[in-house]
Amino acid sequence: MDDAFARSIPEVLDFFGVNPTRGLSDTQVVQHARLYGTNVLPEEKRAPFWKLVLKQFDDLLVKILIAAALISFILALFNGETGLMAFLEPSVILMILAANAAVGVITETNAEKALEELRAYQAEVATVLRNGCFSILPATELVPGDIVEVSVGCKIPADMRMIEMLSNQVRVDQAILTGESSSVEKELKTTTTTNAVYQDKTNILFSGTVVVAGRARAIVVGVGPNTAMGSIRDSMLRTEDEGTPLKKKLDEFGTFLAKVIAGICLLVWIVNIGHFRDPAHGGFLHGAIHYFKIAVALAVAAIPEGLPAVVTTCLALGTKRMARLNAIVRSLPSVETLGCTTVICSDKTGTLTTNMMSVVKVCVVQSAKRNPVANEYSITGTTYAPEGIIVDSTGMQLDFPAQSPCLLHIAMCSALCNESTLQYNPDKGNYEKIGESTEVALRVLSEKVGLPGFNSMPSSLYMLSKHERASYCNHYWEEQFRKIYVLDFSRDRKMMSVLCSRNQMHVLFSKGAPESIISRCTTIMCNDDGSIVPLTADIQAELNSRFQSFAGKETLRCLALALKWMPSDQQTLSFDDEKDLTFIGLVGMLDPPRDEVKNAMLSCMTAGIRVIVVTGDNKSTAESLCRKIGAFDHLMEFDEYSYTASEFEELPPLQQTIALQRMALFTRVEPSHKRMLVEALQHQNEVVAMTGDGVNDAPALKKADIGIAMGSGTAVAKSASDMVLADDNFASIVAAVAEGRAIYNNTKQFIRYMISSNIGEVVCIFVAAVLGIPDTLAPVQLLWVNLVTDGLPATAIGFNKQDSDVMKAKPRKINEAVVTGWLFFRYLVIGAYVGLATVAGFVWWFVYSDSGPKLPYSELINFDTCSTRETTYPCTVFDDRHPSTVSMTVLVVVEMFNALNNLSENQSLLVIPPWSNLWLVGSIILTMLLHILILYVHPLSVLFSVSTFLLQQSTFYFPQVTFLPSFS
């Protein structure tokens, strides 16, 4: 039943055919279970493990590498090759791909935990009326039409319509659905609001929420997938994870690179068609296969095999730095996504605010004899910690607040007319509440006022331990006064009263809505001398004016406090006793903004990032907060920048598009609105970061480019997110964005380094093929260079320091390529001299080196016909490993200089010296040591087809030598 909130109680009962005094019969239970289903969230279908594995190989460059590995394997078999060397290249490629696939599968498996943890919010049992008897049944057995009784502490087992109140009031904590910290008062009357959101459905108890006050009966109207929790689950299932901007750009670049590789490979093969019949190959077919192997080697050279590993390593290093900023990254690609974020959709409660209600203003009657009649005090401190001062209207601090009669009695009333608890949690190192936030705020106010009659106050309070300090003053008043009777808060009275006794004197303390308390007062207490005087019409008008200012202009939540001296023999209270009260003060409280948020907002504006405050709170309260934190500082008028969810939905499509482009505040939202907002912004090519902490936020967190959960939030929100804020602080998001930008800059630098190095290898092989000289580098040597000698400096580039102006630049455009046309041209130039230097080293050994054979260049380019001609040298000279060793060494050394070229995109080594990144210097040294290692350690030199070219020079070939020396 989707519209139970808009129907009367008899209509709902009639719809399900149930008697509220007897409940459903067994026959009806079976019938309703068949009609409406069971109260279980169905398990989602998981992708088979083999599909997850195959998905990791759905990448063009990966497919090319797999093809290259298979072709190498087949050609090795075709040529009759055996042993380790024959299958080394395909084996290394496949091992790299398998490792990358394993990481991907683990990541995707973790993402499914959000849906599993959603079930933790389902109730296990319920008190159900069936066949005229109440019994406790598993919540999974509930069906629509069941009558259920709930009380304080109960987790709501299904969506239910209230039908009977069994206490003065019923309040429910709906934070997991709405994200708002204040509990919601429930009622029986029908909701008439058009397009009602969860907050408007005050007669519905939602599954997974918790009763914090009162007792009631309700009829089940929705079970399993047809509940609020079920709709969140469905939304999460419909939400597909968005690829990060970096991944999209790498995919695009991979496609481009694949086309270039295919073109060059085909060109190399075609250029050498004339050499297919060379006698050295043993026939046309073998010649075609030989040059096909060169084309495969070219593909291996062009593809940066180490890129996925280096990207992962760099992002992992970034996550460690971000963890120190209280931003715990769950998904590595999200580190980079932060850098191009253009819009942050931020929760209000707990993210921009402390989520701790605090009294910030107190109004008392100073004197009835002179103007101004009322006096205001400001109270500092934004958390539950009893730390803060009281300042008068002139800005002067009160050294002894408890000496002011009204403040003293406000402290008494706050401590005694209160059902909450304030305590210190040593494990978390902070003060925590038990009970309603507003009542805890009054307890903290009582602590800040202090105690009267002690000369050492309030300094002596600072000598206490934090555990004792939490409620020291409150405990003092509770020891001085004995509670006799309590009149609970009720909706019609809008107030609460408590009868206390002290030294045979009985006092009634009351607190409640200002309009209710002031209307019941006949006298007031004056703050200058503690006298009690009649409440005149003028004073009442002044108090009402101050109340309207607190509640309207400053959007404070207001409570009025009063007292009344009672007969010493009275032991109970009735509603009639709540009259002829003495007004003692008006308090205004709010969930205060975090101190650091305003500067964080300014940083966002400077960085070109728009912040949209998204909240379930009412519009006026949220607008007041936005003024305080500076979210509207750049706006002259903000009427067109602030919308409720219903206002936005009523706009025509064109106006919705315009509204989205300038929106700064979105209020009265529920889960579907958050997800809709993310999708709409993404359609405008915005990169969206969404914060959240409740179960309701999970679909939007999953849909956003980067979902940011609060550390204090639900497990569901954390599992659906990419990042968790350990301190729930908006300022940490801004710090993380700066780190994300720096990481992206470094990522671009090492991608450029690896690609330019690979282009050098391609140029080397291509030029050698065009010139007709022997293979300059073996495939296994290319793999070693790509994975190790390129990989270490590339990883170290990730340690480049963050630019000082990183948060002054506008976010990069989402369609900005990682490699632009101009950059690719630069790569070609750099790659050209890397490749030509490598080929030059190869040719130098054959033609000019004293340790080489000193062949004429014409002999070198006609090496294929050596066996058919008479030569002064043996043809086996072209199988020597020394020239390829020279080429590989030249390649490694030149690439080390190229690594230093990537300390910055546009600045030279004169501006940014090498020692600005000592990790890079260290990686270059280590790379050279590894290169020397494979040159001089015999098993490694054999494995990588290299030789020691600095030793045994006397054994090399000379003209007219007719014997072959042995090589190591």
PDB file of N, CA and C in Angstrom, residues 312-375:
ATOM      1  N   THR A 312      48.686   1.789 -10.205  1.00  0.00           N
ATOM      2  CA  THR A 312      48.191   1.261  -8.928  1.00  0.00           C
ATOM      3  C   THR A 312      49.109   1.652  -7.778  1.00  0.00           C
ATOM      4  N   THR A 313      50.430   1.537  -8.009  1.00  0.00           N
ATOM      5  CA  THR A 313      51.396   1.876  -6.952  1.00  0.00           C
ATOM      6  C   THR A 313      51.322   3.348  -6.587  1.00  0.00           C
ATOM      7  N   CYS A 314      51.254   4.207  -7.604  1.00  0.00           N
ATOM      8  CA  CYS A 314      51.193   5.653  -7.354  1.00  0.00           C
ATOM      9  C   CYS A 314      49.927   6.025  -6.598  1.00  0.00           C
ATOM     10  N   LEU A 315      48.798   5.440  -6.998  1.00  0.00           N
ATOM     11  CA  LEU A 315      47.547   5.727  -6.311  1.00  0.00           C
ATOM     12  C   LEU A 315      47.583   5.206  -4.876  1.00  0.00           C
ATOM     13  N   ALA A 316      48.226   4.054  -4.681  1.00  0.00           N
ATOM     14  CA  ALA A 316      48.340   3.505  -3.323  1.00  0.00           C
ATOM     15  C   ALA A 316      49.172   4.420  -2.434  1.00  0.00           C
ATOM     16  N   LEU A 317      50.250   4.982  -3.004  1.00  0.00           N
ATOM     17  CA  LEU A 317      51.054   5.942  -2.240  1.00  0.00           C
ATOM     18  C   LEU A 317      50.224   7.173  -1.884  1.00  0.00           C
ATOM     19  N   GLY A 318      49.361   7.577  -2.833  1.00  0.00           N
ATOM     20  CA  GLY A 318      48.482   8.711  -2.563  1.00  0.00           C
ATOM     21  C   GLY A 318      47.506   8.424  -1.443  1.00  0.00           C
ATOM     22  N   THR A 319      47.032   7.182  -1.371  1.00  0.00           N
ATOM     23  CA  THR A 319      46.074   6.844  -0.307  1.00  0.00           C
ATOM     24  C   THR A 319      46.717   6.967   1.069  1.00  0.00           C
ATOM     25  N   LYS A 320      48.005   6.657   1.171  1.00  0.00           N
ATOM     26  CA  LYS A 320      48.686   6.785   2.465  1.00  0.00           C
ATOM     27  C   LYS A 320      48.774   8.247   2.882  1.00  0.00           C
ATOM     28  N   ARG A 321      49.085   9.099   1.917  1.00  0.00           N
ATOM     29  CA  ARG A 321      49.151  10.534   2.237  1.00  0.00           C
ATOM     30  C   ARG A 321      47.778  11.056   2.630  1.00  0.00           C
ATOM     31  N   MET A 322      46.729  10.583   1.943  1.00  0.00           N
ATOM     32  CA  MET A 322      45.381  11.051   2.230  1.00  0.00           C
ATOM     33  C   MET A 322      44.882  10.527   3.574  1.00  0.00           C
ATOM     34  N   ALA A 323      45.335   9.333   3.965  1.00  0.00           N
ATOM     35  CA  ALA A 323      44.935   8.789   5.267  1.00  0.00           C
ATOM     36  C   ALA A 323      45.411   9.708   6.385  1.00  0.00           C
ATOM     37  N   ARG A 324      46.566  10.344   6.174  1.00  0.00           N
ATOM     38  CA  ARG A 324      47.059  11.290   7.182  1.00  0.00           C
ATOM     39  C   ARG A 324      46.182  12.541   7.243  1.00  0.00           C
ATOM     40  N   LEU A 325      45.380  12.765   6.193  1.00  0.00           N
ATOM     41  CA  LEU A 325      44.442  13.886   6.164  1.00  0.00           C
ATOM     42  C   LEU A 325      43.040  13.457   6.599  1.00  0.00           C
ATOM     43  N   ASN A 326      42.938  12.273   7.206  1.00  0.00           N
ATOM     44  CA  ASN A 326      41.667  11.704   7.682  1.00  0.00           C
ATOM     45  C   ASN A 326      40.741  11.276   6.550  1.00  0.00           C
ATOM     46  N   ALA A 327      41.299  11.109   5.347  1.00  0.00           N
ATOM     47  CA  ALA A 327      40.510  10.628   4.214  1.00  0.00           C
ATOM     48  C   ALA A 327      40.987   9.217   3.872  1.00  0.00           C
ATOM     49  N   ILE A 328      40.174   8.230   4.243  1.00  0.00           N
ATOM     50  CA  ILE A 328      40.543   6.830   4.046  1.00  0.00           C
ATOM     51  C   ILE A 328      39.955   6.359   2.724  1.00  0.00           C
ATOM     52  N   VAL A 329      40.817   6.011   1.783  1.00  0.00           N
ATOM     53  CA  VAL A 329      40.386   5.661   0.429  1.00  0.00           C
ATOM     54  C   VAL A 329      40.095   4.168   0.346  1.00  0.00           C
ATOM     55  N   ARG A 330      38.896   3.826  -0.136  1.00  0.00           N
ATOM     56  CA  ARG A 330      38.497   2.428  -0.314  1.00  0.00           C
ATOM     57  C   ARG A 330      38.695   1.967  -1.756  1.00  0.00           C
ATOM     58  N   SER A 331      38.641   2.899  -2.688  1.00  0.00           N
ATOM     59  CA  SER A 331      38.786   2.562  -4.109  1.00  0.00           C
ATOM     60  C   SER A 331      39.925   3.389  -4.680  1.00  0.00           C
ATOM     61  N   LEU A 332      41.014   2.728  -5.112  1.00  0.00           N
ATOM     62  CA  LEU A 332      42.208   3.444  -5.563  1.00  0.00           C
ATOM     63  C   LEU A 332      41.946   4.463  -6.671  1.00  0.00           C
ATOM     64  N   PRO A 333      41.154   4.143  -7.723  1.00  0.00           N
ATOM     65  CA  PRO A 333      40.952   5.130  -8.784  1.00  0.00           C
ATOM     66  C   PRO A 333      40.307   6.425  -8.296  1.00  0.00           C
ATOM     67  N   SER A 334      39.582   6.362  -7.163  1.00  0.00           N
ATOM     68  CA  SER A 334      38.907   7.556  -6.668  1.00  0.00           C
ATOM     69  C   SER A 334      39.898   8.620  -6.212  1.00  0.00           C
ATOM     70  N   VAL A 335      41.147   8.218  -5.922  1.00  0.00           N
ATOM     71  CA  VAL A 335      42.172   9.193  -5.538  1.00  0.00           C
ATOM     72  C   VAL A 335      42.346  10.207  -6.656  1.00  0.00           C
ATOM     73  N   GLU A 336      42.440   9.683  -7.876  1.00  0.00           N
ATOM     74  CA  GLU A 336      42.603  10.568  -9.034  1.00  0.00           C
ATOM     75  C   GLU A 336      41.336  11.348  -9.333  1.00  0.00           C
ATOM     76  N   THR A 337      40.175  10.719  -9.129  1.00  0.00           N
ATOM     77  CA  THR A 337      38.902  11.367  -9.451  1.00  0.00           C
ATOM     78  C   THR A 337      38.728  12.655  -8.663  1.00  0.00           C
ATOM     79  N   LEU A 338      39.207  12.661  -7.433  1.00  0.00           N
ATOM     80  CA  LEU A 338      39.097  13.869  -6.597  1.00  0.00           C
ATOM     81  C   LEU A 338      39.707  15.082  -7.291  1.00  0.00           C
ATOM     82  N   GLY A 339      40.784  14.841  -8.037  1.00  0.00           N
ATOM     83  CA  GLY A 339      41.483  15.958  -8.649  1.00  0.00           C
ATOM     84  C   GLY A 339      40.693  16.703  -9.690  1.00  0.00           C
ATOM     85  N   CYS A 340      39.692  16.063 -10.310  1.00  0.00           N
ATOM     86  CA  CYS A 340      38.907  16.756 -11.340  1.00  0.00           C
ATOM     87  C   CYS A 340      37.476  17.011 -10.875  1.00  0.00           C
ATOM     88  N   THR A 341      37.235  16.897  -9.579  1.00  0.00           N
ATOM     89  CA  THR A 341      35.899  17.156  -9.042  1.00  0.00           C
ATOM     90  C   THR A 341      35.494  18.598  -9.317  1.00  0.00           C
ATOM     91  N   THR A 342      34.303  18.775  -9.871  1.00  0.00           N
ATOM     92  CA  THR A 342      33.799  20.127 -10.149  1.00  0.00           C
ATOM     93  C   THR A 342      32.659  20.519  -9.214  1.00  0.00           C
ATOM     94  N   VAL A 343      31.965  19.524  -8.658  1.00  0.00           N
ATOM     95  CA  VAL A 343      30.849  19.795  -7.740  1.00  0.00           C
ATOM     96  C   VAL A 343      30.947  18.857  -6.543  1.00  0.00           C
ATOM     97  N   ILE A 344      30.851  19.425  -5.347  1.00  0.00           N
ATOM     98  CA  ILE A 344      30.765  18.617  -4.127  1.00  0.00           C
ATOM     99  C   ILE A 344      29.360  18.776  -3.566  1.00  0.00           C
ATOM    100  N   CYS A 345      28.602  17.683  -3.525  1.00  0.00           N
ATOM    101  CA  CYS A 345      27.283  17.681  -2.893  1.00  0.00           C
ATOM    102  C   CYS A 345      27.480  17.226  -1.454  1.00  0.00           C
ATOM    103  N   SER A 346      27.356  18.151  -0.525  1.00  0.00           N
ATOM    104  CA  SER A 346      27.707  17.855   0.861  1.00  0.00           C
ATOM    105  C   SER A 346      26.489  17.803   1.763  1.00  0.00           C
ATOM    106  N   ASP A 347      26.443  16.775   2.606  1.00  0.00           N
ATOM    107  CA  ASP A 347      25.455  16.735   3.671  1.00  0.00           C
ATOM    108  C   ASP A 347      25.668  17.920   4.595  1.00  0.00           C
ATOM    109  N   LYS A 348      24.597  18.376   5.228  1.00  0.00           N
ATOM    110  CA  LYS A 348      24.723  19.459   6.203  1.00  0.00           C
ATOM    111  C   LYS A 348      25.110  18.915   7.578  1.00  0.00           C
ATOM    112  N   THR A 349      24.256  18.042   8.098  1.00  0.00           N
ATOM    113  CA  THR A 349      24.415  17.581   9.474  1.00  0.00           C
ATOM    114  C   THR A 349      25.625  16.671   9.614  1.00  0.00           C
ATOM    115  N   GLY A 350      26.547  17.062  10.495  1.00  0.00           N
ATOM    116  CA  GLY A 350      27.707  16.237  10.793  1.00  0.00           C
ATOM    117  C   GLY A 350      28.887  16.462   9.882  1.00  0.00           C
ATOM    118  N   THR A 351      28.664  17.037   8.704  1.00  0.00           N
ATOM    119  CA  THR A 351      29.757  17.288   7.761  1.00  0.00           C
ATOM    120  C   THR A 351      30.130  18.771   7.783  1.00  0.00           C
ATOM    121  N   LEU A 352      29.135  19.607   7.544  1.00  0.00           N
ATOM    122  CA  LEU A 352      29.352  21.055   7.650  1.00  0.00           C
ATOM    123  C   LEU A 352      29.151  21.521   9.090  1.00  0.00           C
ATOM    124  N   THR A 353      28.354  20.765   9.831  1.00  0.00           N
ATOM    125  CA  THR A 353      28.108  21.090  11.240  1.00  0.00           C
ATOM    126  C   THR A 353      28.735  20.021  12.124  1.00  0.00           C
ATOM    127  N   THR A 354      28.708  20.250  13.432  1.00  0.00           N
ATOM    128  CA  THR A 354      29.327  19.297  14.362  1.00  0.00           C
ATOM    129  C   THR A 354      28.405  18.132  14.693  1.00  0.00           C
ATOM    130  N   ASN A 355      27.118  18.249  14.334  1.00  0.00           N
ATOM    131  CA  ASN A 355      26.102  17.256  14.705  1.00  0.00           C
ATOM    132  C   ASN A 355      25.983  17.159  16.228  1.00  0.00           C
ATOM    133  N   MET A 356      26.244  18.266  16.891  1.00  0.00           N
ATOM    134  CA  MET A 356      26.110  18.341  18.345  1.00  0.00           C
ATOM    135  C   MET A 356      25.357  19.628  18.679  1.00  0.00           C
ATOM    136  N   MET A 357      24.111  19.496  19.098  1.00  0.00           N
ATOM    137  CA  MET A 357      23.297  20.662  19.401  1.00  0.00           C
ATOM    138  C   MET A 357      23.928  21.461  20.537  1.00  0.00           C
ATOM    139  N   SER A 358      24.021  22.766  20.364  1.00  0.00           N
ATOM    140  CA  SER A 358      24.629  23.629  21.386  1.00  0.00           C
ATOM    141  C   SER A 358      23.778  24.872  21.606  1.00  0.00           C
ATOM    142  N   VAL A 359      23.667  25.296  22.876  1.00  0.00           N
ATOM    143  CA  VAL A 359      22.999  26.559  23.191  1.00  0.00           C
ATOM    144  C   VAL A 359      23.962  27.682  22.842  1.00  0.00           C
ATOM    145  N   VAL A 360      23.510  28.604  21.995  1.00  0.00           N
ATOM    146  CA  VAL A 360      24.384  29.710  21.571  1.00  0.00           C
ATOM    147  C   VAL A 360      23.878  31.062  22.044  1.00  0.00           C
ATOM    148  N   LYS A 361      22.586  31.152  22.407  1.00  0.00           N
ATOM    149  CA  LYS A 361      22.021  32.422  22.875  1.00  0.00           C
ATOM    150  C   LYS A 361      21.112  32.169  24.075  1.00  0.00           C
ATOM    151  N   VAL A 362      21.133  33.100  25.024  1.00  0.00           N
ATOM    152  CA  VAL A 362      20.214  33.083  26.173  1.00  0.00           C
ATOM    153  C   VAL A 362      19.638  34.477  26.316  1.00  0.00           C
ATOM    154  N   CYS A 363      18.327  34.567  26.488  1.00  0.00           N
ATOM    155  CA  CYS A 363      17.659  35.857  26.693  1.00  0.00           C
ATOM    156  C   CYS A 363      16.974  35.841  28.063  1.00  0.00           C
ATOM    157  N   VAL A 364      17.232  36.860  28.868  1.00  0.00           N
ATOM    158  CA  VAL A 364      16.595  36.988  30.182  1.00  0.00           C
ATOM    159  C   VAL A 364      16.045  38.405  30.328  1.00  0.00           C
ATOM    160  N   VAL A 365      15.146  38.582  31.307  1.00  0.00           N
ATOM    161  CA  VAL A 365      14.652  39.929  31.621  1.00  0.00           C
ATOM    162  C   VAL A 365      15.630  40.532  32.614  1.00  0.00           C
ATOM    163  N   GLN A 366      16.304  41.603  32.185  1.00  0.00           N
ATOM    164  CA  GLN A 366      17.318  42.215  33.051  1.00  0.00           C
ATOM    165  C   GLN A 366      16.676  43.011  34.175  1.00  0.00           C
ATOM    166  N   SER A 367      15.684  43.823  33.808  1.00  0.00           N
ATOM    167  CA  SER A 367      14.980  44.637  34.819  1.00  0.00           C
ATOM    168  C   SER A 367      13.673  45.126  34.219  1.00  0.00           C
ATOM    169  N   ALA A 368      12.636  45.152  35.030  1.00  0.00           N
ATOM    170  CA  ALA A 368      11.332  45.632  34.557  1.00  0.00           C
ATOM    171  C   ALA A 368      11.217  47.143  34.688  1.00  0.00           C
ATOM    172  N   LYS A 369      12.218  47.794  35.291  1.00  0.00           N
ATOM    173  CA  LYS A 369      12.131  49.225  35.602  1.00  0.00           C
ATOM    174  C   LYS A 369      12.835  50.101  34.573  1.00  0.00           C
ATOM    175  N   ARG A 370      13.700  49.524  33.746  1.00  0.00           N
ATOM    176  CA  ARG A 370      14.425  50.357  32.781  1.00  0.00           C
ATOM    177  C   ARG A 370      14.608  49.600  31.473  1.00  0.00           C
ATOM    178  N   ASN A 371      14.848  50.345  30.393  1.00  0.00           N
ATOM    179  CA  ASN A 371      15.050  49.764  29.069  1.00  0.00           C
ATOM    180  C   ASN A 371      16.543  49.628  28.775  1.00  0.00           C
ATOM    181  N   PRO A 372      16.941  48.668  27.956  1.00  0.00           N
ATOM    182  CA  PRO A 372      16.066  47.629  27.405  1.00  0.00           C
ATOM    183  C   PRO A 372      15.674  46.609  28.481  1.00  0.00           C
ATOM    184  N   VAL A 373      14.466  46.119  28.346  1.00  0.00           N
ATOM    185  CA  VAL A 373      13.959  45.179  29.350  1.00  0.00           C
ATOM    186  C   VAL A 373      14.751  43.879  29.310  1.00  0.00           C
ATOM    187  N   ALA A 374      14.970  43.344  28.107  1.00  0.00           N
ATOM    188  CA  ALA A 374      15.632  42.049  27.954  1.00  0.00           C
ATOM    189  C   ALA A 374      17.119  42.212  27.687  1.00  0.00           C
ATOM    190  N   ASN A 375      17.858  41.213  28.083  1.00  0.00           N
ATOM    191  CA  ASN A 375      19.303  41.194  27.858  1.00  0.00           C
ATOM    192  C   ASN A 375      19.687  39.837  27.267  1.00  0.00           C
TER     193      ASN A 375
END
